[in-house]
mmCIF file of N, CA and C in Angstrom:
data_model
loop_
_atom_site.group_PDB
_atom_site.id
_atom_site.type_symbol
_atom_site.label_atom_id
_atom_site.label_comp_id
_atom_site.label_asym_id
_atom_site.label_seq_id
_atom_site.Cartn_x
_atom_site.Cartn_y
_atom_site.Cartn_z
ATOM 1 N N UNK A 1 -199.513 10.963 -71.704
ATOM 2 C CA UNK A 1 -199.929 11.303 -70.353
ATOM 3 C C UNK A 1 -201.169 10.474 -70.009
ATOM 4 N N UNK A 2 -201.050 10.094 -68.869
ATOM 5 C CA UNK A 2 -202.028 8.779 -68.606
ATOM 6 C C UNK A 2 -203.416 9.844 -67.583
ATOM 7 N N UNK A 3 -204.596 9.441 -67.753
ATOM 8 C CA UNK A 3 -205.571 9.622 -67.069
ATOM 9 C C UNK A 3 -205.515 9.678 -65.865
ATOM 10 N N UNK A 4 -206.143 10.893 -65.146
ATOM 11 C CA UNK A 4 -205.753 11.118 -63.811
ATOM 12 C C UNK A 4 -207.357 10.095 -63.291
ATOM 13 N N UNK A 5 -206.983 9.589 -61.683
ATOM 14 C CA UNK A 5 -207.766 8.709 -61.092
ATOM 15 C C UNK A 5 -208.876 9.713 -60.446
ATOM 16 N N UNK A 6 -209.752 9.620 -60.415
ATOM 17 C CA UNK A 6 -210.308 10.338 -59.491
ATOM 18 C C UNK A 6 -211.143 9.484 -57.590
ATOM 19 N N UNK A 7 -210.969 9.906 -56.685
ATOM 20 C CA UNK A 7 -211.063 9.326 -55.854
ATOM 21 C C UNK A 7 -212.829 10.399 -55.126
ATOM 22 N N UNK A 8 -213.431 9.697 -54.795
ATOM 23 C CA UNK A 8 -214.435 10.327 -53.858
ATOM 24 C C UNK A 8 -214.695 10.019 -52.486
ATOM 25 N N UNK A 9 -214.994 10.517 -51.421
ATOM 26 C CA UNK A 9 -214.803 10.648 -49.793
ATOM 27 C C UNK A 9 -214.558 11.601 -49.093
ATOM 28 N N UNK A 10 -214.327 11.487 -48.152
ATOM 29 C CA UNK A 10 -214.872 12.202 -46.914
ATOM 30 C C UNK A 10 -213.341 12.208 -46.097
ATOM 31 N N UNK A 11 -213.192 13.196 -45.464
ATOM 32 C CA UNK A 11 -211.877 12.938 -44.510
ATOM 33 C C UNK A 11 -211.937 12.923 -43.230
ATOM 34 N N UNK A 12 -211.095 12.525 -42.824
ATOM 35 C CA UNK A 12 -211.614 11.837 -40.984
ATOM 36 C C UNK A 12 -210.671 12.652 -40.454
ATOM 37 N N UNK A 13 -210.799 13.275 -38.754
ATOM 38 C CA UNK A 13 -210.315 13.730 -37.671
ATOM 39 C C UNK A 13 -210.480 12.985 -37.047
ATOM 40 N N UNK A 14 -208.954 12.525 -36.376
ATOM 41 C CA UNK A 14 -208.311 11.639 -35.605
ATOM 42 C C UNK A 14 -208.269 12.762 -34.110
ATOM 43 N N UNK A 15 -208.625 12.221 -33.084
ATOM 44 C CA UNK A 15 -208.533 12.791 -32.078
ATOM 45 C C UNK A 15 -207.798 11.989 -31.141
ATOM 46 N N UNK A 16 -206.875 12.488 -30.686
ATOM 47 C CA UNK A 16 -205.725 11.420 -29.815
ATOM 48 C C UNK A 16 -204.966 12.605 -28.932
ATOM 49 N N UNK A 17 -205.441 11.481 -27.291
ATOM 50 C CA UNK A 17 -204.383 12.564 -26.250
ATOM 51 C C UNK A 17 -202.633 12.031 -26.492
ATOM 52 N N UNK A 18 -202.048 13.278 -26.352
ATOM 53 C CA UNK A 18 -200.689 12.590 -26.564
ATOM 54 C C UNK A 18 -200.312 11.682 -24.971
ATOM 55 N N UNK A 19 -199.146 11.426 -25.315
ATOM 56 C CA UNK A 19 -198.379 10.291 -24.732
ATOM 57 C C UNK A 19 -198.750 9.575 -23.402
ATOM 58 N N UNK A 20 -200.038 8.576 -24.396
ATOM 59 C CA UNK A 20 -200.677 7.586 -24.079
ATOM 60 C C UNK A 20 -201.434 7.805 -22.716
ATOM 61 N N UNK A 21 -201.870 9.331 -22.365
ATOM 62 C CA UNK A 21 -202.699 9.463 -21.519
ATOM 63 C C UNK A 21 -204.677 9.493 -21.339
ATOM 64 N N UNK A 22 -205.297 9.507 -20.835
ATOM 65 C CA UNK A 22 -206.304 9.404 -21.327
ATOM 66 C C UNK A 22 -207.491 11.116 -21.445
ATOM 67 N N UNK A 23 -208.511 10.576 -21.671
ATOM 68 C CA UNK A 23 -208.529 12.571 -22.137
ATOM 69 C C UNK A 23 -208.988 13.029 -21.522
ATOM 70 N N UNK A 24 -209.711 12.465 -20.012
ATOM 71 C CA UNK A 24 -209.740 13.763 -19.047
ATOM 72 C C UNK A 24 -208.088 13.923 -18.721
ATOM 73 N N UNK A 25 -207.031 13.210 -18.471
ATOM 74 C CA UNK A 25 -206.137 13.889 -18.332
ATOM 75 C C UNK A 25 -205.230 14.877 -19.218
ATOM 76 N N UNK A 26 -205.720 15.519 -20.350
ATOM 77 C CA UNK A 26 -205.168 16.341 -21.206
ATOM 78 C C UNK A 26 -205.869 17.466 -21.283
ATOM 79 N N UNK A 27 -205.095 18.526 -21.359
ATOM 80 C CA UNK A 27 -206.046 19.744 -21.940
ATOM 81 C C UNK A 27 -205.696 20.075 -23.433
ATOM 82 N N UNK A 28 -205.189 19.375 -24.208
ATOM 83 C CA UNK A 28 -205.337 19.456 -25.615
ATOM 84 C C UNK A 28 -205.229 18.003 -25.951
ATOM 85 N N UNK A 29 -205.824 18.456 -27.354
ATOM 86 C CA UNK A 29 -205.881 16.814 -28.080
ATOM 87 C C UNK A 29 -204.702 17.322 -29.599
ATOM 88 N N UNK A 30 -204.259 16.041 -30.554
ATOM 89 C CA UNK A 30 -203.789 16.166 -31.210
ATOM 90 C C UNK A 30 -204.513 15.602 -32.844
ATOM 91 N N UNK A 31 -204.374 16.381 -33.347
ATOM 92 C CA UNK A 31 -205.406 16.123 -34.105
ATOM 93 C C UNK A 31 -204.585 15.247 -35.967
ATOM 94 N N UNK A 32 -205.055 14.199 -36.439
ATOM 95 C CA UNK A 32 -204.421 13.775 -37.442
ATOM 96 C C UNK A 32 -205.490 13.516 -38.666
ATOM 97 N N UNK A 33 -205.755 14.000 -39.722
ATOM 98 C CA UNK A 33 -206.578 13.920 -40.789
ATOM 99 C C UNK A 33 -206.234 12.213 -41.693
ATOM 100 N N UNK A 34 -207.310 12.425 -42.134
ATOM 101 C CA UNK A 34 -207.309 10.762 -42.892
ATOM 102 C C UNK A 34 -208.351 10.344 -43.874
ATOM 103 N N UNK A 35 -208.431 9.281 -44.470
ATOM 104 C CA UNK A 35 -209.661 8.813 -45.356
ATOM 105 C C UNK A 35 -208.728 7.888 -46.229
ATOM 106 N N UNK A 36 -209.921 6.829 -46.333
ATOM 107 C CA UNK A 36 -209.222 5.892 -47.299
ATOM 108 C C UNK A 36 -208.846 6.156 -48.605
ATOM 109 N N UNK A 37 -209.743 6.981 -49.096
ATOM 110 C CA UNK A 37 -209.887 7.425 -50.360
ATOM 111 C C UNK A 37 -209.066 8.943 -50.530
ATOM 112 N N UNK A 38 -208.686 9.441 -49.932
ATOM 113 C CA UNK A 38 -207.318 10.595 -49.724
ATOM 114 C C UNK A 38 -206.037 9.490 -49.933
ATOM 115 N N UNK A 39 -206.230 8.722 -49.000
ATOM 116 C CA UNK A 39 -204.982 7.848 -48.721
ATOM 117 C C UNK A 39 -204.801 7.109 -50.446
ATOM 118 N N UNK A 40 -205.183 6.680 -51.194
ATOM 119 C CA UNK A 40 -205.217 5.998 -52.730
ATOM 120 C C UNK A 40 -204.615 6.806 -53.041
ATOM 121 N N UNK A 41 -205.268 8.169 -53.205
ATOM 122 C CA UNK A 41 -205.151 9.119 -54.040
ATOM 123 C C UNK A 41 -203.662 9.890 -54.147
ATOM 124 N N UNK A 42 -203.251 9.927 -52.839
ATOM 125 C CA UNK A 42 -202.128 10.398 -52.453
ATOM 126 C C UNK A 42 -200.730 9.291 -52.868
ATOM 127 N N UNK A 43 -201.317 7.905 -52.737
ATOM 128 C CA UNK A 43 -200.097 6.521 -53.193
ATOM 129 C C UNK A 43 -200.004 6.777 -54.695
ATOM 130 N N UNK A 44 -201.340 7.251 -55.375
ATOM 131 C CA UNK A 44 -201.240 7.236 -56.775
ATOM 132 C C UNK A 44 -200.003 8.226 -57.093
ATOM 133 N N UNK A 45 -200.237 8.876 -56.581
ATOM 134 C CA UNK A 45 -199.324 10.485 -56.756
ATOM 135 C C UNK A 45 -197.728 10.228 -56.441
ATOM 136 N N UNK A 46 -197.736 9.318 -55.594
ATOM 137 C CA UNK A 46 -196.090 9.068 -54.887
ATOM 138 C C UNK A 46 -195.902 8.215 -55.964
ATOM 139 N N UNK A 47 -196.572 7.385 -56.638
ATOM 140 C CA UNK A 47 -196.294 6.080 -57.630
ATOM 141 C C UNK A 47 -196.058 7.242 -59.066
ATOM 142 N N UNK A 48 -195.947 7.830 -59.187
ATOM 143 C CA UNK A 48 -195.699 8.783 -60.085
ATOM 144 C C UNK A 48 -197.389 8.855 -60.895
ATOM 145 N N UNK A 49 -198.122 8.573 -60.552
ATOM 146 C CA UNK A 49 -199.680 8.572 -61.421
ATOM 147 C C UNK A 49 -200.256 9.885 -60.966
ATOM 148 N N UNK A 50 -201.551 10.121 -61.663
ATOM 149 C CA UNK A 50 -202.287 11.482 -61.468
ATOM 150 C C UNK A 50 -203.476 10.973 -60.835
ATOM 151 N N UNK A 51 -203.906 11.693 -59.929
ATOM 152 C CA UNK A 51 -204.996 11.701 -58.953
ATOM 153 C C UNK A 51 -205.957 12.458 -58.752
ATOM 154 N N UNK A 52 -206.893 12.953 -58.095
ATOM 155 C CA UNK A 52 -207.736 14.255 -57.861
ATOM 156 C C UNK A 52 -208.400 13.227 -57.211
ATOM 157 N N UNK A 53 -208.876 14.094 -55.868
ATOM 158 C CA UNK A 53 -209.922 13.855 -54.811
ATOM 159 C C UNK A 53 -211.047 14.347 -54.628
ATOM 160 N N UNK A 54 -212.059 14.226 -54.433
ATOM 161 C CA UNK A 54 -213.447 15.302 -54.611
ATOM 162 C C UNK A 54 -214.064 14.802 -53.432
ATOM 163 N N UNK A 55 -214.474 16.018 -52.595
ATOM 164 C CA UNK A 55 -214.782 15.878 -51.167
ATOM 165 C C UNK A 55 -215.831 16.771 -51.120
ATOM 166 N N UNK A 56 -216.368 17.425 -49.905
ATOM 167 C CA UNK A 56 -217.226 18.413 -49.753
ATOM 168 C C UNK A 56 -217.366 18.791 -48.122
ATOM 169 N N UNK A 57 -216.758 20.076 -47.819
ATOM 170 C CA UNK A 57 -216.960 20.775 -46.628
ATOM 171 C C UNK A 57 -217.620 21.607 -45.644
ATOM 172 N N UNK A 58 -217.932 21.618 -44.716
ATOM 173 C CA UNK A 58 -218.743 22.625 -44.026
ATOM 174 C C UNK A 58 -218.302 23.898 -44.068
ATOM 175 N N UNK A 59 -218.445 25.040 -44.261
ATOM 176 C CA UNK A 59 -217.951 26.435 -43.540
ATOM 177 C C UNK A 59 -217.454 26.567 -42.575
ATOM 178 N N UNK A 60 -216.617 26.382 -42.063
ATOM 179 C CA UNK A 60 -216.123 26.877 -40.237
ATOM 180 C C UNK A 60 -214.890 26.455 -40.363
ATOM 181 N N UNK A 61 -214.802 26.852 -39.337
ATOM 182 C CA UNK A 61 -212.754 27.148 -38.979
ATOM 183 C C UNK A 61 -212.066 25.507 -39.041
ATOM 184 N N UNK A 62 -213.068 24.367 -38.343
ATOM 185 C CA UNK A 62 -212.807 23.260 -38.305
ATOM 186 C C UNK A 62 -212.311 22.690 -39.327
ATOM 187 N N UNK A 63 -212.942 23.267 -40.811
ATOM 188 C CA UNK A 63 -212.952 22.500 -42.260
ATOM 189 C C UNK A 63 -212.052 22.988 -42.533
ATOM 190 N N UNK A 64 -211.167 24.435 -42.275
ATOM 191 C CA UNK A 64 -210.297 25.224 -43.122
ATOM 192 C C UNK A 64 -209.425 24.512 -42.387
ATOM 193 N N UNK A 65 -208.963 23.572 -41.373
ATOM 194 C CA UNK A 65 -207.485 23.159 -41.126
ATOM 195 C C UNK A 65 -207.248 22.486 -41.713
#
């Protein structure tokens, strides 16, 4: 069993009005999570390898999605 990778970072909220309008014209946004270092971590895992990510969050409803 091979050594799991470990990755460190931060994850990003993507804020985007849908279909290609701009954002006073929306009353919701759509929201898409990200980070480069999620993103490795996650290819390692599809490549059949072991991974772990280590991040760090605020308290609030925002962090729990």
């Amino acid at each position: 069993m091979s050594k799991p990778i470990v990755t460190f970072g931060e994850i990003m909220g993507r804020l985007a009005a849908p279909d290609f309008l701009r954002l006073r014209q929306v009353r919701g946004l759509d929201v898409t999570y990200a980070g480069a270092e999620a993103s490795v971590a996650a290819s390692i895992c599809n490549f059949g390898g072991t991974a772990r990510y280590v991040t760090a969050l605020p308290k609030h409803a925002l962090a729990d999605a």
